[in-house]
Amino acid sequence: MTNKNNETPTYAHEHTPRLDWHRHAPEVFKAMIRLDAAARAGLDPKIAELIKVRASQLNRCALCLDMHSKDALAAGESVERIIQLSAWEESKHYYTEKEIAALELTEAITVLTDGFVPDEVYEKASKLFDEQELTQLIAAITVINAWNRFGVSTRQSPGHYTPGDFK
């Protein structure tokens, strides 16, 4: 990539991770992988990736944004829907009613602004997801938030993930 003067731009230096947490706590990492697989079992794969990207945006986890955007694209998700996620409330026409309910629940669980998930958010999701799906959805949202916290606290660096690396 070159700029108008045909010069290659100089990018900022990539930071190094603070801690290679999965090397120092391999059993925790393996347990997280298993928990992640169990949490998303039975969930619509598109919804699973949308909630992972949205929670990662809210938590500012660059590693997870990189990973789950790539996974979503590899699974057939559109670029437009991924781009619009940060402004989904103004772009609802890109998403199904069920996806919107999942995104609302993701934001409520991730941010917990009022210290709890609002009744109206939970009730909307419970009308669109059966109890098994809703339980899996809550589990998947909880797990991505845990991954985000590992990523941001140890400053994991994005850009090196290839879809399928952790499957």
mmCIF file of C-alpha atoms in Angstrom:
data_model
loop_
_atom_site.group_PDB
_atom_site.id
_atom_site.type_symbol
_atom_site.label_atom_id
_atom_site.label_comp_id
_atom_site.label_asym_id
_atom_site.label_seq_id
_atom_site.Cartn_x
_atom_site.Cartn_y
_atom_site.Cartn_z
ATOM 1 C CA MET A 1 0.000 0.000 0.000
ATOM 2 C CA THR A 2 1.375 3.405 -0.960
ATOM 3 C CA ASN A 3 0.244 6.964 -0.334
ATOM 4 C CA LYS A 4 -0.117 9.811 -2.862
ATOM 5 C CA ASN A 5 3.678 10.264 -2.986
ATOM 6 C CA ASN A 6 4.151 6.555 -3.802
ATOM 7 C CA GLU A 7 5.717 6.032 -0.400
ATOM 8 C CA THR A 8 4.995 3.045 1.747
ATOM 9 C CA PRO A 9 3.343 4.311 4.939
ATOM 10 C CA THR A 10 4.970 3.699 8.270
ATOM 11 C CA TYR A 11 2.630 2.080 10.744
ATOM 12 C CA ALA A 12 2.769 2.289 14.519
ATOM 13 C CA HIS A 13 4.824 -0.350 16.288
ATOM 14 C CA GLU A 14 2.906 -3.456 17.318
ATOM 15 C CA HIS A 15 2.871 -3.812 21.087
ATOM 16 C CA THR A 16 4.030 -7.029 22.640
ATOM 17 C CA PRO A 17 1.709 -8.970 24.923
ATOM 18 C CA ARG A 18 2.194 -8.339 28.625
ATOM 19 C CA LEU A 19 1.868 -11.993 29.453
ATOM 20 C CA ASP A 20 1.593 -15.246 27.513
ATOM 21 C CA TRP A 21 -1.261 -16.331 29.768
ATOM 22 C CA HIS A 22 -2.180 -19.501 27.922
ATOM 23 C CA ARG A 23 1.396 -20.780 28.229
ATOM 24 C CA HIS A 24 1.519 -20.035 31.965
ATOM 25 C CA ALA A 25 -1.981 -21.392 32.676
ATOM 26 C CA PRO A 26 -2.514 -24.067 30.005
ATOM 27 C CA GLU A 27 -5.230 -25.856 31.974
ATOM 28 C CA VAL A 28 -7.227 -22.623 32.259
ATOM 29 C CA PHE A 29 -6.794 -22.049 28.517
ATOM 30 C CA LYS A 30 -7.926 -25.606 27.707
ATOM 31 C CA ALA A 31 -10.893 -25.214 30.053
ATOM 32 C CA MET A 32 -11.832 -21.949 28.313
ATOM 33 C CA ILE A 33 -11.700 -23.682 24.916
ATOM 34 C CA ARG A 34 -14.000 -26.434 26.225
ATOM 35 C CA LEU A 35 -16.316 -23.908 27.889
ATOM 36 C CA ASP A 36 -16.484 -21.884 24.686
ATOM 37 C CA ALA A 37 -17.435 -24.971 22.658
ATOM 38 C CA ALA A 38 -20.056 -26.005 25.215
ATOM 39 C CA ALA A 39 -21.526 -22.484 25.397
ATOM 40 C CA ARG A 40 -22.054 -22.143 21.663
ATOM 41 C CA ALA A 41 -23.411 -25.690 21.149
ATOM 42 C CA GLY A 42 -26.839 -25.453 19.578
ATOM 43 C CA LEU A 43 -26.594 -21.717 18.872
ATOM 44 C CA ASP A 44 -27.016 -20.370 15.377
ATOM 45 C CA PRO A 45 -23.359 -19.896 14.251
ATOM 46 C CA LYS A 46 -24.091 -16.443 12.803
ATOM 47 C CA ILE A 47 -25.627 -15.263 16.071
ATOM 48 C CA ALA A 48 -22.680 -16.737 17.986
ATOM 49 C CA GLU A 49 -20.179 -14.731 15.909
ATOM 50 C CA LEU A 50 -22.259 -11.545 15.976
ATOM 51 C CA ILE A 51 -22.388 -11.563 19.773
ATOM 52 C CA LYS A 52 -18.658 -12.291 19.980
ATOM 53 C CA VAL A 53 -17.819 -9.361 17.717
ATOM 54 C CA ARG A 54 -20.235 -7.008 19.511
ATOM 55 C CA ALA A 55 -19.021 -7.878 23.018
ATOM 56 C CA SER A 56 -15.437 -7.516 21.820
ATOM 57 C CA GLN A 57 -16.231 -4.060 20.430
ATOM 58 C CA LEU A 58 -17.734 -3.002 23.759
ATOM 59 C CA ASN A 59 -14.769 -4.415 25.696
ATOM 60 C CA ARG A 60 -12.252 -3.009 23.208
ATOM 61 C CA CYS A 61 -10.557 -6.383 22.787
ATOM 62 C CA ALA A 62 -8.594 -6.035 19.561
ATOM 63 C CA LEU A 63 -7.495 -9.680 19.508
ATOM 64 C CA CYS A 64 -11.086 -10.952 19.772
ATOM 65 C CA LEU A 65 -12.321 -8.416 17.208
ATOM 66 C CA ASP A 66 -9.692 -9.666 14.774
ATOM 67 C CA MET A 67 -10.427 -13.315 15.508
ATOM 68 C CA HIS A 68 -14.207 -13.232 15.455
ATOM 69 C CA SER A 69 -14.506 -10.913 12.464
ATOM 70 C CA LYS A 70 -12.327 -13.353 10.519
ATOM 71 C CA ASP A 71 -14.300 -16.346 11.827
ATOM 72 C CA ALA A 72 -17.584 -14.657 10.882
ATOM 73 C CA LEU A 73 -16.333 -13.913 7.366
ATOM 74 C CA ALA A 74 -15.052 -17.478 6.994
ATOM 75 C CA ALA A 75 -18.497 -18.744 8.061
ATOM 76 C CA GLY A 76 -20.162 -16.703 5.321
ATOM 77 C CA GLU A 77 -21.127 -13.566 7.253
ATOM 78 C CA SER A 78 -21.247 -10.393 5.150
ATOM 79 C CA VAL A 79 -18.741 -7.583 5.502
ATOM 80 C CA GLU A 80 -21.623 -5.091 5.704
ATOM 81 C CA ARG A 81 -23.216 -6.756 8.724
ATOM 82 C CA ILE A 82 -19.886 -6.910 10.558
ATOM 83 C CA ILE A 83 -19.141 -3.261 9.771
ATOM 84 C CA GLN A 84 -22.601 -2.175 10.961
ATOM 85 C CA LEU A 85 -22.373 -3.982 14.312
ATOM 86 C CA SER A 86 -20.912 -0.999 16.136
ATOM 87 C CA ALA A 87 -24.007 0.995 15.099
ATOM 88 C CA TRP A 88 -26.537 -1.843 14.934
ATOM 89 C CA GLU A 89 -29.259 0.205 16.638
ATOM 90 C CA GLU A 90 -29.257 2.561 13.643
ATOM 91 C CA SER A 91 -28.768 -0.330 11.217
ATOM 92 C CA LYS A 92 -31.420 -2.755 12.432
ATOM 93 C CA HIS A 93 -32.495 -3.510 8.875
ATOM 94 C CA TYR A 94 -29.284 -5.564 8.496
ATOM 95 C CA TYR A 95 -30.356 -7.982 11.255
ATOM 96 C CA THR A 96 -33.220 -10.325 12.055
ATOM 97 C CA GLU A 97 -35.469 -9.800 15.061
ATOM 98 C CA LYS A 98 -33.731 -12.721 16.792
ATOM 99 C CA GLU A 99 -30.269 -11.266 16.090
ATOM 100 C CA ILE A 100 -31.364 -7.879 17.446
ATOM 101 C CA ALA A 101 -32.601 -9.519 20.656
ATOM 102 C CA ALA A 102 -29.249 -11.337 20.951
ATOM 103 C CA LEU A 103 -27.343 -8.073 20.431
ATOM 104 C CA GLU A 104 -29.487 -6.287 23.044
ATOM 105 C CA LEU A 105 -28.844 -9.094 25.516
ATOM 106 C CA THR A 106 -25.126 -9.040 24.687
ATOM 107 C CA GLU A 107 -24.927 -5.343 25.476
ATOM 108 C CA ALA A 108 -26.940 -5.714 28.683
ATOM 109 C CA ILE A 109 -24.769 -8.584 29.975
ATOM 110 C CA THR A 110 -21.487 -7.021 28.823
ATOM 111 C CA VAL A 111 -22.007 -3.519 30.162
ATOM 112 C CA LEU A 112 -24.267 -4.159 33.201
ATOM 113 C CA THR A 113 -24.744 -0.397 33.521
ATOM 114 C CA ASP A 114 -27.608 -0.706 35.966
ATOM 115 C CA GLY A 115 -26.104 -3.716 37.717
ATOM 116 C CA PHE A 116 -28.571 -6.110 36.107
ATOM 117 C CA VAL A 117 -30.062 -7.120 32.778
ATOM 118 C CA PRO A 118 -33.226 -5.047 32.215
ATOM 119 C CA ASP A 119 -36.463 -7.046 32.286
ATOM 120 C CA GLU A 120 -37.550 -5.829 28.861
ATOM 121 C CA VAL A 121 -34.287 -7.007 27.256
ATOM 122 C CA TYR A 122 -34.546 -10.424 28.897
ATOM 123 C CA GLU A 123 -38.252 -10.774 28.080
ATOM 124 C CA LYS A 124 -37.697 -9.928 24.412
ATOM 125 C CA ALA A 125 -34.948 -12.540 24.148
ATOM 126 C CA SER A 126 -37.042 -15.127 26.005
ATOM 127 C CA LYS A 127 -39.845 -14.719 23.458
ATOM 128 C CA LEU A 128 -37.508 -15.348 20.518
ATOM 129 C CA PHE A 129 -35.269 -18.068 21.976
ATOM 130 C CA ASP A 130 -36.508 -21.212 23.705
ATOM 131 C CA GLU A 131 -35.120 -21.854 27.205
ATOM 132 C CA GLN A 132 -32.302 -24.095 25.931
ATOM 133 C CA GLU A 133 -31.237 -21.543 23.282
ATOM 134 C CA LEU A 134 -31.504 -18.678 25.758
ATOM 135 C CA THR A 135 -29.333 -20.535 28.251
ATOM 136 C CA GLN A 136 -26.730 -21.217 25.536
ATOM 137 C CA LEU A 137 -26.900 -17.580 24.416
ATOM 138 C CA ILE A 138 -26.292 -16.296 27.944
ATOM 139 C CA ALA A 139 -23.431 -18.773 28.339
ATOM 140 C CA ALA A 140 -21.856 -17.707 25.022
ATOM 141 C CA ILE A 141 -22.099 -14.014 25.956
ATOM 142 C CA THR A 142 -20.543 -14.735 29.352
ATOM 143 C CA VAL A 143 -17.700 -16.743 27.795
ATOM 144 C CA ILE A 144 -16.768 -14.088 25.206
ATOM 145 C CA ASN A 145 -16.666 -11.535 28.001
ATOM 146 C CA ALA A 146 -14.215 -13.786 29.877
ATOM 147 C CA TRP A 147 -12.069 -14.163 26.736
ATOM 148 C CA ASN A 148 -12.139 -10.370 26.293
ATOM 149 C CA ARG A 149 -10.898 -9.857 29.823
ATOM 150 C CA PHE A 150 -7.964 -12.208 29.255
ATOM 151 C CA GLY A 151 -7.204 -10.423 25.975
ATOM 152 C CA VAL A 152 -7.314 -6.847 27.233
ATOM 153 C CA SER A 153 -5.611 -7.452 30.578
ATOM 154 C CA THR A 154 -2.671 -9.263 28.984
ATOM 155 C CA ARG A 155 -2.640 -6.994 25.869
ATOM 156 C CA GLN A 156 -2.872 -9.750 23.305
ATOM 157 C CA SER A 157 -1.955 -8.447 19.867
ATOM 158 C CA PRO A 158 -4.373 -8.720 16.925
ATOM 159 C CA GLY A 159 -3.558 -9.564 13.339
ATOM 160 C CA HIS A 160 -2.021 -13.015 13.638
ATOM 161 C CA TYR A 161 -5.119 -15.194 13.794
ATOM 162 C CA THR A 162 -6.243 -17.481 10.990
ATOM 163 C CA PRO A 163 -9.757 -18.950 11.111
ATOM 164 C CA GLY A 164 -9.687 -22.427 12.579
ATOM 165 C CA ASP A 165 -6.591 -21.871 14.746
ATOM 166 C CA PHE A 166 -8.398 -22.755 17.978
ATOM 167 C CA LYS A 167 -10.996 -25.238 16.774
#
